[in-house]
Each structure stands twice: as structure tokens, then as C-alpha cells.
mmCIF file of N, CA and C in Angstrom:
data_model
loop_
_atom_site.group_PDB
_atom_site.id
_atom_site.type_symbol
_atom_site.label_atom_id
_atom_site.label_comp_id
_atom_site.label_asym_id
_atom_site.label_seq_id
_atom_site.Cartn_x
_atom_site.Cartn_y
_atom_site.Cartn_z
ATOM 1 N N UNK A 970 -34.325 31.387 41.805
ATOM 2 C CA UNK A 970 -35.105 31.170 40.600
ATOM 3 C C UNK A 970 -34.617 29.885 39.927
ATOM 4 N N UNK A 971 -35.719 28.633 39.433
ATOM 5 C CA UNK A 971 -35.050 28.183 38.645
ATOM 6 C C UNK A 971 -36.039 28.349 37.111
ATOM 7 N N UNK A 972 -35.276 27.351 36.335
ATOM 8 C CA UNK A 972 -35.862 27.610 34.975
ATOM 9 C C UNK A 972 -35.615 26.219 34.175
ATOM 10 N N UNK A 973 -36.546 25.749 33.589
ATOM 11 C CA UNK A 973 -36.452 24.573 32.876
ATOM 12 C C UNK A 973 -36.774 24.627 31.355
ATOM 13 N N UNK A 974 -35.610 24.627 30.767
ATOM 14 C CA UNK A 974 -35.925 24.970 29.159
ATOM 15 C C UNK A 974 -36.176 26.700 29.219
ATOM 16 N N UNK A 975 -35.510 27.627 29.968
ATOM 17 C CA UNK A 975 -36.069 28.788 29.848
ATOM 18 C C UNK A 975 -37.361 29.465 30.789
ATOM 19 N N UNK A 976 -38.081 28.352 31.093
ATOM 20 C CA UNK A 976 -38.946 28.530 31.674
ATOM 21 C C UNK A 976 -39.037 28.808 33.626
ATOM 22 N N UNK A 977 -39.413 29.902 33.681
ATOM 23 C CA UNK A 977 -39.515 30.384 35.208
ATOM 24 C C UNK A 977 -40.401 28.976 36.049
ATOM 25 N N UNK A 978 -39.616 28.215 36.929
ATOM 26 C CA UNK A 978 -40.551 27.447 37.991
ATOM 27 C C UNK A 978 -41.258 28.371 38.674
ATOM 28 N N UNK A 979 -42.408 28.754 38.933
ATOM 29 C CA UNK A 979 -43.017 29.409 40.001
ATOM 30 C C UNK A 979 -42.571 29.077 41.168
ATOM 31 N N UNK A 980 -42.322 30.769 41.883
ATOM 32 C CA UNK A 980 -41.539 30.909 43.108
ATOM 33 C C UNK A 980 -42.616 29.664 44.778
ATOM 34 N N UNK A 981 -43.777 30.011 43.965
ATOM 35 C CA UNK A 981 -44.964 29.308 45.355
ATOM 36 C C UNK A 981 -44.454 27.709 45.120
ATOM 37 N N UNK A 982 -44.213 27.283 44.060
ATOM 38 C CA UNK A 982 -44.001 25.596 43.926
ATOM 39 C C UNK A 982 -42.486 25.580 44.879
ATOM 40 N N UNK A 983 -41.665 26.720 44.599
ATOM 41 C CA UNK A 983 -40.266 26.650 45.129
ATOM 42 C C UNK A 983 -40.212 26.454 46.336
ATOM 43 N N UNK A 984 -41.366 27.411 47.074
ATOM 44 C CA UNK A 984 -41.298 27.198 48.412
ATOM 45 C C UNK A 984 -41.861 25.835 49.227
ATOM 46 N N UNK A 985 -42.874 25.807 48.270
ATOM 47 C CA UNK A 985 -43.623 24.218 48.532
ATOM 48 C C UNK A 985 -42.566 23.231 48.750
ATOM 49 N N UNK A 986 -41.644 23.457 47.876
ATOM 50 C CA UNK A 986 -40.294 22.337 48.017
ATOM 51 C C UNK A 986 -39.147 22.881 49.205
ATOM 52 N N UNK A 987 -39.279 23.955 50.019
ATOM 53 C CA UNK A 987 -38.456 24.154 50.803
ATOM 54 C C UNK A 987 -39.150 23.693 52.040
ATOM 55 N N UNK A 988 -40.089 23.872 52.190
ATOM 56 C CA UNK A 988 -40.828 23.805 53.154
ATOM 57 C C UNK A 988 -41.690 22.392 53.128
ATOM 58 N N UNK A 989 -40.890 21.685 52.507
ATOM 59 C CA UNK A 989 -40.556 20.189 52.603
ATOM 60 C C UNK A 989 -42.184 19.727 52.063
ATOM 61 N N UNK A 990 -43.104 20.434 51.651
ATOM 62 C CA UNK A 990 -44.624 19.721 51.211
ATOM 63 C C UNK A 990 -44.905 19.736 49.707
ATOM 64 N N UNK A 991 -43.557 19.655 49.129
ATOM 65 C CA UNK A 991 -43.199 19.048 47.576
ATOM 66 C C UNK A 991 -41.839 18.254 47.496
ATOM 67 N N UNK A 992 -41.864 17.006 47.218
ATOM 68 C CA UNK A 992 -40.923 16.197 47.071
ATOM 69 C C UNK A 992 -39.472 16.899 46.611
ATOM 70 N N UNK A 993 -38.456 16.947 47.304
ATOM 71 C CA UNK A 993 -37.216 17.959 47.108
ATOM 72 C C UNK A 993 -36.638 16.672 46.093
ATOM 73 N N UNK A 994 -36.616 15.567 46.146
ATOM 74 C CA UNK A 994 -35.511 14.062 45.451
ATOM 75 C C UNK A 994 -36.438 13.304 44.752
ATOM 76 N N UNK A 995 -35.447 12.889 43.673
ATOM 77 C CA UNK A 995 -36.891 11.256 43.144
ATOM 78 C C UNK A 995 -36.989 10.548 43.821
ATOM 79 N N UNK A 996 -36.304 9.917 45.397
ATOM 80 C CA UNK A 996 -36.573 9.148 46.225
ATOM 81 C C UNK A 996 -37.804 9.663 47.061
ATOM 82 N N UNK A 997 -38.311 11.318 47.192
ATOM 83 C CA UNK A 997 -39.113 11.785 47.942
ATOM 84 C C UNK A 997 -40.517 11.351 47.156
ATOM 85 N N UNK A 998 -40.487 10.911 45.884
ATOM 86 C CA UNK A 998 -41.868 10.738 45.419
ATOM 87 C C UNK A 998 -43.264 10.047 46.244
ATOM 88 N N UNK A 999 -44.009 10.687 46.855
ATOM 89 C CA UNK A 999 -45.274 10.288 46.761
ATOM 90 C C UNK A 999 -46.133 11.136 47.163
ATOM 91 N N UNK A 1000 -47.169 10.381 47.247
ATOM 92 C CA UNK A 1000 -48.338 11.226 47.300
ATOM 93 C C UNK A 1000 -48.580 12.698 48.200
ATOM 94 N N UNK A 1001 -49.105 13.899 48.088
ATOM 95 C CA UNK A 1001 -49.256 14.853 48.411
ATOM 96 C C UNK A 1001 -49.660 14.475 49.717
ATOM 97 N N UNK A 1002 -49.407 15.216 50.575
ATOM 98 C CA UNK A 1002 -50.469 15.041 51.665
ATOM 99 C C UNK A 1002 -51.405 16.060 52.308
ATOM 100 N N UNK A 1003 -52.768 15.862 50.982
ATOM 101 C CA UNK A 1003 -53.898 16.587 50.630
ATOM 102 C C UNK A 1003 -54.629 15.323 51.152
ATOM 103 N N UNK A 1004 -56.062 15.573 50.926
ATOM 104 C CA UNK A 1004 -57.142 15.195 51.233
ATOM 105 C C UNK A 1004 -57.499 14.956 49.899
ATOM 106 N N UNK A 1005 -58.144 13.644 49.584
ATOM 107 C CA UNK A 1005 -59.349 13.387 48.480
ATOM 108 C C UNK A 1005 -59.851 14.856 48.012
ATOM 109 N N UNK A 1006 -61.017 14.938 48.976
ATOM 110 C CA UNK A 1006 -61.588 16.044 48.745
ATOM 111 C C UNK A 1006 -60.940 17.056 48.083
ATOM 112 N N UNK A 1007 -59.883 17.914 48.700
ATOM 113 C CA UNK A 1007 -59.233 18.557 47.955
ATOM 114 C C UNK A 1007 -58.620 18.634 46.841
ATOM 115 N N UNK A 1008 -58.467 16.916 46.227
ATOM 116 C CA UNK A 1008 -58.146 16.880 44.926
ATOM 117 C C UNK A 1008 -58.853 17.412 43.712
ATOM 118 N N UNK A 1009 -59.924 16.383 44.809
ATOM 119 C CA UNK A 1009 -61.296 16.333 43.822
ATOM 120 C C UNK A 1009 -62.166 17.597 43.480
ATOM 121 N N UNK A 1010 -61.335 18.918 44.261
ATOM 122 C CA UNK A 1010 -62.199 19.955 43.771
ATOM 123 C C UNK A 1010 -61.059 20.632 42.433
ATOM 124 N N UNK A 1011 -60.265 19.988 42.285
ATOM 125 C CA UNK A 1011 -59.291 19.952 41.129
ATOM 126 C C UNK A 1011 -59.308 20.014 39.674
ATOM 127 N N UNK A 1012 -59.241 18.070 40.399
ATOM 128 C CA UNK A 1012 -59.880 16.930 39.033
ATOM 129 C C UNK A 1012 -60.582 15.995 40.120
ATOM 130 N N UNK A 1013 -62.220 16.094 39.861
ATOM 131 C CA UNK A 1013 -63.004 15.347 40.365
ATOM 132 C C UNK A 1013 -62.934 13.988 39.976
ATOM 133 N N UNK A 1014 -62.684 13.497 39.286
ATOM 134 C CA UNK A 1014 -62.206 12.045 38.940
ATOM 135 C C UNK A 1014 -61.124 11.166 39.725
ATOM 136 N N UNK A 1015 -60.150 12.259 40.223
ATOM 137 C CA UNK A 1015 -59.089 11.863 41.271
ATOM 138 C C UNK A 1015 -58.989 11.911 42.815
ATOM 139 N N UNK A 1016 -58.021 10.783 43.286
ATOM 140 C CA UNK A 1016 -58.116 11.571 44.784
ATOM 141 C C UNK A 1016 -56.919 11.441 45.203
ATOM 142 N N UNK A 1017 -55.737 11.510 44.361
ATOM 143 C CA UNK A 1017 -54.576 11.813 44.883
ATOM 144 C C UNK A 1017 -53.781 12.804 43.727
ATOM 145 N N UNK A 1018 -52.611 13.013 44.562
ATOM 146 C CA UNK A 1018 -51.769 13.994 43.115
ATOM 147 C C UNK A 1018 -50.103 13.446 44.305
ATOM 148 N N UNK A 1019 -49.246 12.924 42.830
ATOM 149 C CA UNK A 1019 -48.087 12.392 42.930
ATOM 150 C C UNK A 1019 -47.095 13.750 42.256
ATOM 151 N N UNK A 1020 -46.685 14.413 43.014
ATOM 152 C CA UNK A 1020 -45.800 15.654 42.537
ATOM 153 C C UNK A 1020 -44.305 14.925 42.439
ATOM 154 N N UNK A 1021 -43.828 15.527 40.969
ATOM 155 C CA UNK A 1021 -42.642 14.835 40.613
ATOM 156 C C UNK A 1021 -41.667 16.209 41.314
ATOM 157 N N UNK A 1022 -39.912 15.626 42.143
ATOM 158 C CA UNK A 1022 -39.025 16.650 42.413
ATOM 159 C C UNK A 1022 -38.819 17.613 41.325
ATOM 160 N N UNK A 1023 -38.501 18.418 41.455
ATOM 161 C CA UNK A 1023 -37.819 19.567 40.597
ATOM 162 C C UNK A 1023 -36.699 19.281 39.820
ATOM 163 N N UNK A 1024 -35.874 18.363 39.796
ATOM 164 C CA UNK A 1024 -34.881 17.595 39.291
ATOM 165 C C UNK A 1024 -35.456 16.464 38.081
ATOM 166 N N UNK A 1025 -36.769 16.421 38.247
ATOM 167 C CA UNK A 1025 -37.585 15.467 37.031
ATOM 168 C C UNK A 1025 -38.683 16.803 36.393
ATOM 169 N N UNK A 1026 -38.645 18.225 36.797
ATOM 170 C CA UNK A 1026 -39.020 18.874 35.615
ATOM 171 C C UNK A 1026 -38.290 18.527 34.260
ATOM 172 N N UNK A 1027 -39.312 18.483 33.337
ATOM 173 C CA UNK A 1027 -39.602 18.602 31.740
ATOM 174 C C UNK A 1027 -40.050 19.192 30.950
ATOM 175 N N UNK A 1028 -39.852 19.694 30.193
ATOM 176 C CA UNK A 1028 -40.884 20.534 28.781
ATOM 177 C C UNK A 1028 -41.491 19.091 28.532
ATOM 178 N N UNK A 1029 -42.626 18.989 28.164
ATOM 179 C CA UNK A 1029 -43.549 18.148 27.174
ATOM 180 C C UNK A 1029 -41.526 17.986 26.101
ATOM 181 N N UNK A 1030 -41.907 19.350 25.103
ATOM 182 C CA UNK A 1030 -41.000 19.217 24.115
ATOM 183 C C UNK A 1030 -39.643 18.179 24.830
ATOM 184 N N UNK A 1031 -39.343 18.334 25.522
ATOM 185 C CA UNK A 1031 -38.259 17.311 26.100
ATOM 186 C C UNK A 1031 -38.148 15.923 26.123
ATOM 187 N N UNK A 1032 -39.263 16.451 26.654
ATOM 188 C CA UNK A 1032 -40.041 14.430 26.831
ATOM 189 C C UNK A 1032 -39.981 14.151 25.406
ATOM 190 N N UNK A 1033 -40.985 14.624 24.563
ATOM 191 C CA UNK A 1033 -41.588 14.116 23.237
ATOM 192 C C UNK A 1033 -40.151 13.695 22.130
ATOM 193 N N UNK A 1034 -39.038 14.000 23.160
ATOM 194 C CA UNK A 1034 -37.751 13.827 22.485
ATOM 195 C C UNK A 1034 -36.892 12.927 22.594
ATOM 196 N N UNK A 1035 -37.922 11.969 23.894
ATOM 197 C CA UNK A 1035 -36.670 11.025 24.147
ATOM 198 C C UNK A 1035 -37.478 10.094 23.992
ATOM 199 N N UNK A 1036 -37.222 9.313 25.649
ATOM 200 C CA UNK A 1036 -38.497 7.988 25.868
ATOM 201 C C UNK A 1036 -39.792 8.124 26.095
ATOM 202 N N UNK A 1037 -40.298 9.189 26.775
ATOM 203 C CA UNK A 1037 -41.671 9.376 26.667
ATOM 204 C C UNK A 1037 -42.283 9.769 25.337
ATOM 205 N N UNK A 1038 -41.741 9.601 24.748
ATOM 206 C CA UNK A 1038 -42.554 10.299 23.158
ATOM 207 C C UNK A 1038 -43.404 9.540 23.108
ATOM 208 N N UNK A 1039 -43.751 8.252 23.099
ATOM 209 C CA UNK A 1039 -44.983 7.222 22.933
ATOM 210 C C UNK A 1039 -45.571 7.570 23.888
ATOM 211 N N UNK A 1040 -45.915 7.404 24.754
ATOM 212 C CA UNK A 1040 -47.003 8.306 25.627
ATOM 213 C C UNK A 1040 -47.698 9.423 25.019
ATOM 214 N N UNK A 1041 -47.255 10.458 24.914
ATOM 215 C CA UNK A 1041 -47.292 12.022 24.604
ATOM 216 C C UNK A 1041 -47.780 11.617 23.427
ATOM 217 N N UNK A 1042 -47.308 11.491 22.461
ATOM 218 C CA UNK A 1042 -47.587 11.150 20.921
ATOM 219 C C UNK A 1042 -49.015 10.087 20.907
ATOM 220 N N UNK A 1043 -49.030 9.097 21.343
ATOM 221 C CA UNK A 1043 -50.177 8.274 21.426
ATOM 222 C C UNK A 1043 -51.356 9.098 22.272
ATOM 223 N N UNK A 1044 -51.149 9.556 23.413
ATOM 224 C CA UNK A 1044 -52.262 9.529 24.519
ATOM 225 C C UNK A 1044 -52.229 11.182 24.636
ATOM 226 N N UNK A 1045 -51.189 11.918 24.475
ATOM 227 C CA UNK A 1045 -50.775 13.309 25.487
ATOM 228 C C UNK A 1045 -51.830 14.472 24.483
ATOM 229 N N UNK A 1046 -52.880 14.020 23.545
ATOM 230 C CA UNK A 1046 -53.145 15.426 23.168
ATOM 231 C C UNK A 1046 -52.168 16.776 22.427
ATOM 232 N N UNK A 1047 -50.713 16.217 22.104
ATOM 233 C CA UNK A 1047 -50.659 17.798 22.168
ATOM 234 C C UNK A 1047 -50.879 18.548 20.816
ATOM 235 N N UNK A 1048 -51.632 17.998 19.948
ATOM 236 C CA UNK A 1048 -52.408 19.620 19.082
ATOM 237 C C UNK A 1048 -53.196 20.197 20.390
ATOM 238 N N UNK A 1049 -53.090 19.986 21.292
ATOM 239 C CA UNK A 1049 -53.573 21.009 22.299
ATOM 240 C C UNK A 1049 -52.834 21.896 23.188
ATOM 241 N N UNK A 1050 -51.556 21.647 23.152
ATOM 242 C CA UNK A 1050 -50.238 22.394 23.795
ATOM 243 C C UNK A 1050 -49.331 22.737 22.983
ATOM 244 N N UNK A 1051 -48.612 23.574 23.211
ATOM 245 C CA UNK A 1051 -47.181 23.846 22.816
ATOM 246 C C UNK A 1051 -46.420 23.128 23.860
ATOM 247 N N UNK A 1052 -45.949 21.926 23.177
ATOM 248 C CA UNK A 1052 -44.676 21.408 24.278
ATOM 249 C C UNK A 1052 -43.734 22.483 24.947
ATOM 250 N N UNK A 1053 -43.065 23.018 23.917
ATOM 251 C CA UNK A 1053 -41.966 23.794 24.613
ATOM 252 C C UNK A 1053 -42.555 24.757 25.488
ATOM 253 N N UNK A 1054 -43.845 24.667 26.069
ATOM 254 C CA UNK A 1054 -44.549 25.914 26.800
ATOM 255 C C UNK A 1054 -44.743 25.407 27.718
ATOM 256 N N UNK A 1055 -44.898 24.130 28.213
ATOM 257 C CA UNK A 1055 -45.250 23.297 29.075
ATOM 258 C C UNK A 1055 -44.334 22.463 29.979
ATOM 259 N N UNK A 1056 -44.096 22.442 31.059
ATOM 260 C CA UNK A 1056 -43.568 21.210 31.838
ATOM 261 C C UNK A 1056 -44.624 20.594 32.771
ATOM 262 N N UNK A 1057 -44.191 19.559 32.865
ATOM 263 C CA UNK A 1057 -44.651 18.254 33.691
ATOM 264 C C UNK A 1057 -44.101 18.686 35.116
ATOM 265 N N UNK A 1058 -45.164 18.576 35.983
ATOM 266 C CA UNK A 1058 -44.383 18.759 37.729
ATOM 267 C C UNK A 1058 -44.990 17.699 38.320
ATOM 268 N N UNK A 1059 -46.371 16.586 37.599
ATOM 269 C CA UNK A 1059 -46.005 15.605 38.366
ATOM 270 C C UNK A 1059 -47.468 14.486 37.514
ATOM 271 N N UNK A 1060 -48.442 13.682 38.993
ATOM 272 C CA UNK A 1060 -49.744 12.759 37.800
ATOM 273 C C UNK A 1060 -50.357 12.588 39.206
ATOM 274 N N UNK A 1061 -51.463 11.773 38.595
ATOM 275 C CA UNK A 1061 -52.118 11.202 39.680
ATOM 276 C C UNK A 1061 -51.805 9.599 40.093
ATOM 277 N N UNK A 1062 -50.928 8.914 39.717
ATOM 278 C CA UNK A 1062 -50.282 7.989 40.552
ATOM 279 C C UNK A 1062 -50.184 6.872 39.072
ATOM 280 N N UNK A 1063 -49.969 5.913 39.820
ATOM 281 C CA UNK A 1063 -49.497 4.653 38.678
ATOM 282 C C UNK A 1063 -50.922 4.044 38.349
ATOM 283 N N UNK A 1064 -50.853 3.826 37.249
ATOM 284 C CA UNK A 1064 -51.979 3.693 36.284
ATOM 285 C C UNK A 1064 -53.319 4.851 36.239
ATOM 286 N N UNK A 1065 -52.666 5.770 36.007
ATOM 287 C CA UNK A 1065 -53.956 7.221 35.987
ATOM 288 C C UNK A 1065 -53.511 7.544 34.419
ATOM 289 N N UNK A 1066 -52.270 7.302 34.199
ATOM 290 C CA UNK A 1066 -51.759 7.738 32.953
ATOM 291 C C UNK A 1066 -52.428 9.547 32.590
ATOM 292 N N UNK A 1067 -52.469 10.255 33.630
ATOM 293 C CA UNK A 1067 -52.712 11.803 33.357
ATOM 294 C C UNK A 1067 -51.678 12.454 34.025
ATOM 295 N N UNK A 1068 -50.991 13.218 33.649
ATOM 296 C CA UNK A 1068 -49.822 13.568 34.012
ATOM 297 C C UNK A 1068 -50.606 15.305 34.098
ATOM 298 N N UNK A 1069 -49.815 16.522 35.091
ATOM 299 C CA UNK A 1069 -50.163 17.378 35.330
ATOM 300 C C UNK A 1069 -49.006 18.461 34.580
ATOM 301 N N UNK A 1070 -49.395 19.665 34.328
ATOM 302 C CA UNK A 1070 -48.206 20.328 33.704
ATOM 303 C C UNK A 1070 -48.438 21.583 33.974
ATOM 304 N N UNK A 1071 -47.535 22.224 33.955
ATOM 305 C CA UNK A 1071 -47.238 23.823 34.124
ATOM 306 C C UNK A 1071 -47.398 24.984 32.335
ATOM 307 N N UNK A 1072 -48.736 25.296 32.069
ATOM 308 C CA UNK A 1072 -49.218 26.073 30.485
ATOM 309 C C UNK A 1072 -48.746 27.487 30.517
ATOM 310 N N UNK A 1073 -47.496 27.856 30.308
ATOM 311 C CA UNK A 1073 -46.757 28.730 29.983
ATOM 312 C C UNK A 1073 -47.650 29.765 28.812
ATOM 313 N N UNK A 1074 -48.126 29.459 27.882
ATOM 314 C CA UNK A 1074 -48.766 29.762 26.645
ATOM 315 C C UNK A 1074 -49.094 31.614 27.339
ATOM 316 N N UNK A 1075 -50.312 31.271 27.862
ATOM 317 C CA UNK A 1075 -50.805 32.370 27.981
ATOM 318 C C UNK A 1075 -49.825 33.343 29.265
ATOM 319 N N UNK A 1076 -49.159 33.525 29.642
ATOM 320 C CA UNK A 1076 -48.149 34.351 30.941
ATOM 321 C C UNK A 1076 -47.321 33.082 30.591
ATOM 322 N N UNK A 1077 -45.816 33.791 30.814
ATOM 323 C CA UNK A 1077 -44.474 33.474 30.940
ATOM 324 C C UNK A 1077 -44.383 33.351 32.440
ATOM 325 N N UNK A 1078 -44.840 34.160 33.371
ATOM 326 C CA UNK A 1078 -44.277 34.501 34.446
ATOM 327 C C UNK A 1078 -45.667 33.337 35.696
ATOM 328 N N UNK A 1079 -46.564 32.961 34.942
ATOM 329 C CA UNK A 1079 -47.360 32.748 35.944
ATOM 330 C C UNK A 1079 -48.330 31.835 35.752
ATOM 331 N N UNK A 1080 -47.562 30.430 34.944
ATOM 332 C CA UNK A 1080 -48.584 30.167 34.226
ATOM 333 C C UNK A 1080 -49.689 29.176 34.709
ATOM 334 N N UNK A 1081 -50.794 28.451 34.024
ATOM 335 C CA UNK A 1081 -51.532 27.799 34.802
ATOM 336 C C UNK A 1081 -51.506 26.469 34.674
ATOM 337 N N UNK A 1082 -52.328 25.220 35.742
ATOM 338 C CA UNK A 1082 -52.157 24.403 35.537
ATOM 339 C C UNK A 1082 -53.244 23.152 34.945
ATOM 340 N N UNK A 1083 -52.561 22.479 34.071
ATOM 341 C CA UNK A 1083 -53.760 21.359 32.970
ATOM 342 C C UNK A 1083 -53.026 20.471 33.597
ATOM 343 N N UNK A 1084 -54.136 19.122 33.414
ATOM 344 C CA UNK A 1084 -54.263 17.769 33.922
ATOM 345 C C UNK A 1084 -54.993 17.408 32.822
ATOM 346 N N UNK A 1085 -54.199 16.118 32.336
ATOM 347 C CA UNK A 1085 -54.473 15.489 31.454
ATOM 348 C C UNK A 1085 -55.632 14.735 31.650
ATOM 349 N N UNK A 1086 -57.064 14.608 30.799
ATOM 350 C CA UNK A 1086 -58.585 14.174 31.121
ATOM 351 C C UNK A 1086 -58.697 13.070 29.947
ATOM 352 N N UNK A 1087 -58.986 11.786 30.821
ATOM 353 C CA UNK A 1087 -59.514 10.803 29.910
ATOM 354 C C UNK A 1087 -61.068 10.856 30.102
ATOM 355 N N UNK A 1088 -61.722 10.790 28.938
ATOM 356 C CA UNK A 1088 -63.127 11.213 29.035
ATOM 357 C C UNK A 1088 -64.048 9.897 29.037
ATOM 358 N N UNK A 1089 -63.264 9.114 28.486
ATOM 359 C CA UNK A 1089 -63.661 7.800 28.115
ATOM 360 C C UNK A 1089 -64.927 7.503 26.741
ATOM 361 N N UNK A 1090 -65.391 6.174 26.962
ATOM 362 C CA UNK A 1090 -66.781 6.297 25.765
ATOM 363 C C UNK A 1090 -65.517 6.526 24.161
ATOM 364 N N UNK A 1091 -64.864 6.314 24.204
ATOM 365 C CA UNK A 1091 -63.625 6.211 22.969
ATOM 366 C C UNK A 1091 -63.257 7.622 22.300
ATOM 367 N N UNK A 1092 -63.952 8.943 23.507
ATOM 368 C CA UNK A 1092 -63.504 10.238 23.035
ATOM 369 C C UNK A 1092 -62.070 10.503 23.369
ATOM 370 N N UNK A 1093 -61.424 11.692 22.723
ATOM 371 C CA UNK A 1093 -60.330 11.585 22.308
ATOM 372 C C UNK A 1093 -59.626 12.082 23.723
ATOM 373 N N UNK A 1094 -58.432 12.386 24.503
ATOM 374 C CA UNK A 1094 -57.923 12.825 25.294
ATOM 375 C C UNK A 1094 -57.922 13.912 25.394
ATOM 376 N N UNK A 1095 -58.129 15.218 25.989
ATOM 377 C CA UNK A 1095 -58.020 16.797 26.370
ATOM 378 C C UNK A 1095 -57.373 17.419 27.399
ATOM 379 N N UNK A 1096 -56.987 18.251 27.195
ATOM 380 C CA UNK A 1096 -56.018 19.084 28.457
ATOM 381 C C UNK A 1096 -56.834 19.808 28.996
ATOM 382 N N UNK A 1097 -56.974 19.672 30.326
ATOM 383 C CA UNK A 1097 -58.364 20.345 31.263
ATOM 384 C C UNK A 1097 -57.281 21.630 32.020
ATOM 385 N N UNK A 1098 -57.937 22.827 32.494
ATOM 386 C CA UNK A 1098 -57.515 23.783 33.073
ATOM 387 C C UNK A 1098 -57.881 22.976 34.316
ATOM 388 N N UNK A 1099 -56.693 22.951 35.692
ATOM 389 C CA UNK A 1099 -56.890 22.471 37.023
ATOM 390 C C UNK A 1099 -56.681 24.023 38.028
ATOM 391 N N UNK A 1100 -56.516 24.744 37.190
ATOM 392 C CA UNK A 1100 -56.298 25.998 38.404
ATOM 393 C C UNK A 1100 -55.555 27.228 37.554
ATOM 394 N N UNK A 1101 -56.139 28.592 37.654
ATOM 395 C CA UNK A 1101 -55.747 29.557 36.671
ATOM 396 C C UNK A 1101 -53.888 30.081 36.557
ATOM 397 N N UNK A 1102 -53.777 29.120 38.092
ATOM 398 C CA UNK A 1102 -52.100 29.594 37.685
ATOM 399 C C UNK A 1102 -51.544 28.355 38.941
ATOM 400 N N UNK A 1103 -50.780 28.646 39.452
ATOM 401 C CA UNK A 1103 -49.742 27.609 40.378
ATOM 402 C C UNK A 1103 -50.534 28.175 41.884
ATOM 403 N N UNK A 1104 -50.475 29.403 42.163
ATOM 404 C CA UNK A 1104 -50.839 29.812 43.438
ATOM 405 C C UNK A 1104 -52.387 29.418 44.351
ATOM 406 N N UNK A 1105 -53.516 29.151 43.186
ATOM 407 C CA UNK A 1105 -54.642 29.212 42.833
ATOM 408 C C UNK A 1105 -54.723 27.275 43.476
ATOM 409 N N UNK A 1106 -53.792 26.689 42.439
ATOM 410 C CA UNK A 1106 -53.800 25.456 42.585
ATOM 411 C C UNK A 1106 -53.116 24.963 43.745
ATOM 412 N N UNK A 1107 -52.217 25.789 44.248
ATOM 413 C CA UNK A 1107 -51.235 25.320 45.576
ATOM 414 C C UNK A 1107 -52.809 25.596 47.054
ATOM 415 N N UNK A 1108 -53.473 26.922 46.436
ATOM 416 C CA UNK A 1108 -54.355 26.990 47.699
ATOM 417 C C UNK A 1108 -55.505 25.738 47.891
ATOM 418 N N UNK A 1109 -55.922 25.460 46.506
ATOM 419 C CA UNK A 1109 -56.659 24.593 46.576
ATOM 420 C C UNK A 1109 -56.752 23.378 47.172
ATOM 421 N N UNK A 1110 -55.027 23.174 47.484
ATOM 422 C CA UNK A 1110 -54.367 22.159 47.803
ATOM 423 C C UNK A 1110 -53.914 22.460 49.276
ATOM 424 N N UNK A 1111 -53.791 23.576 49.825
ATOM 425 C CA UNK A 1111 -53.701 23.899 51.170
ATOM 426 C C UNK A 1111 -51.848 23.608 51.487
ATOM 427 N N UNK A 1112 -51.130 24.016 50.033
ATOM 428 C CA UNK A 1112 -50.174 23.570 50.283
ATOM 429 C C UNK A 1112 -49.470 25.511 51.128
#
């Protein structure tokens, strides 16, 4: 089990990282190796997903505490989250500026996953549901 800020990592992401098809190091960072398609039945706007190691889990609240606070604070929406409910497990690559997170809020034990949605047209930023929990989103992903 691990736990970040308290928070249970889901056991399916754990295995994803044993079974080597989630980046185990920050040197392991890149891209999933999913299909477009499969992103895109996600977040249709995207066609990749950059999963951060388990060693760069965060609470939002964590982040919003150090150097990422300008991000989060400017762009991240969160009157739409409880930071401390939330971690970051990864984005859709360099310059997507949408980062993906783990929504504790509703289940402690199972929670689901939002991707940050630029809507564009100068509407404001929103946290989109990408999958009702981790397992949901790992199948989608064929991980």
C-alpha cells in the first residue's frame, strides 16, 4: 500500500507500475503506450497521457504550497476541488498544461479520475470526470 498525504494510491495503478506499464522513476517519464484512440475515448481533445512515477505523487494541496502554486492558482480551477483530496499522477505532455488527478472527495478508497479541460473562447477552466474511478480508466487504457 502506498499513501500520499494519507491518501490510498490505488492498488490497479500499483500494479501498472510493477508490471513496468507506469513509469516506476522520473527518468521513466513518457508517454503511455496507448493508442490515440484510446485516449481520446478519455479526453477527446488528446492523444497522449504522460503518467508521472509514484515518487512525483502530490496532493494539489502540496503543490499549491510550493512552486506550482502559480499554475494551480492561475489556471488549476480549484473552487472545483479539494486539494487535499486530490493528487496529480500525471498530463498530457508539454504544453497541454492539463494535468490529470486522482478525486478522493467522493470514496477514500477508490477514487476517480479528472483531467484538467481548457474549453477555450475565454471560458473559464473545469475539472472534467475522465473515468468513474482508476480501474475504469486503467481499462480504458488497456493498461
Amino acid at each position: 500500500m502506498m499513501l500520499v498525504d494519507g491518501l490510498p494510491i490505488p492498488e490497479r495503478l500499483l500494479a501498472a507500475v510493477d508490471a513496468g506499464k507506469w513509469p516506476r522513476d522520473p527518468q521513466g517519464i513518457t508517454k503511455l503506450n496507448v493508442s490515440a484512440e484510446r485516449v481520446r475515448q478519455l479526453a477527446a481533445e488528446e492523444s497522449a497521457i504522460y503518467p508521472y512515477p509514484p515518487s512525483l505523487f502530490r496532493t494539489v494541496a502540496r503543490i499549491v504550497s510550493g512552486p506550482g502554486e502559480y499554475f494551480y492558482t492561475k489556471f488549476g480551477a480549484l473552487d472545483q476541488i479539494v486539494p487535499e483530496l486530490t493528487v496529480q499522477i500525471g498530463d498530457f505532455g508539454i504544453g497541454a498544461d492539463s494535468t490529470i488527478l486522482l478525486d478522493y472527495r467522493l470514496h477514500r478508497l477508490d477514487p476517480r479520475v479528472l483531467r484538467l479541460w481548457w474549453p477555450g473562447d475565454r471560458k473559464p477552466n473545469q475539472w472534467v470526470v475522465m473515468a468513474k474511478d482508476f480501474a475504469a480508466f486503467a481499462d480504458g487504457l488497456d493498461l
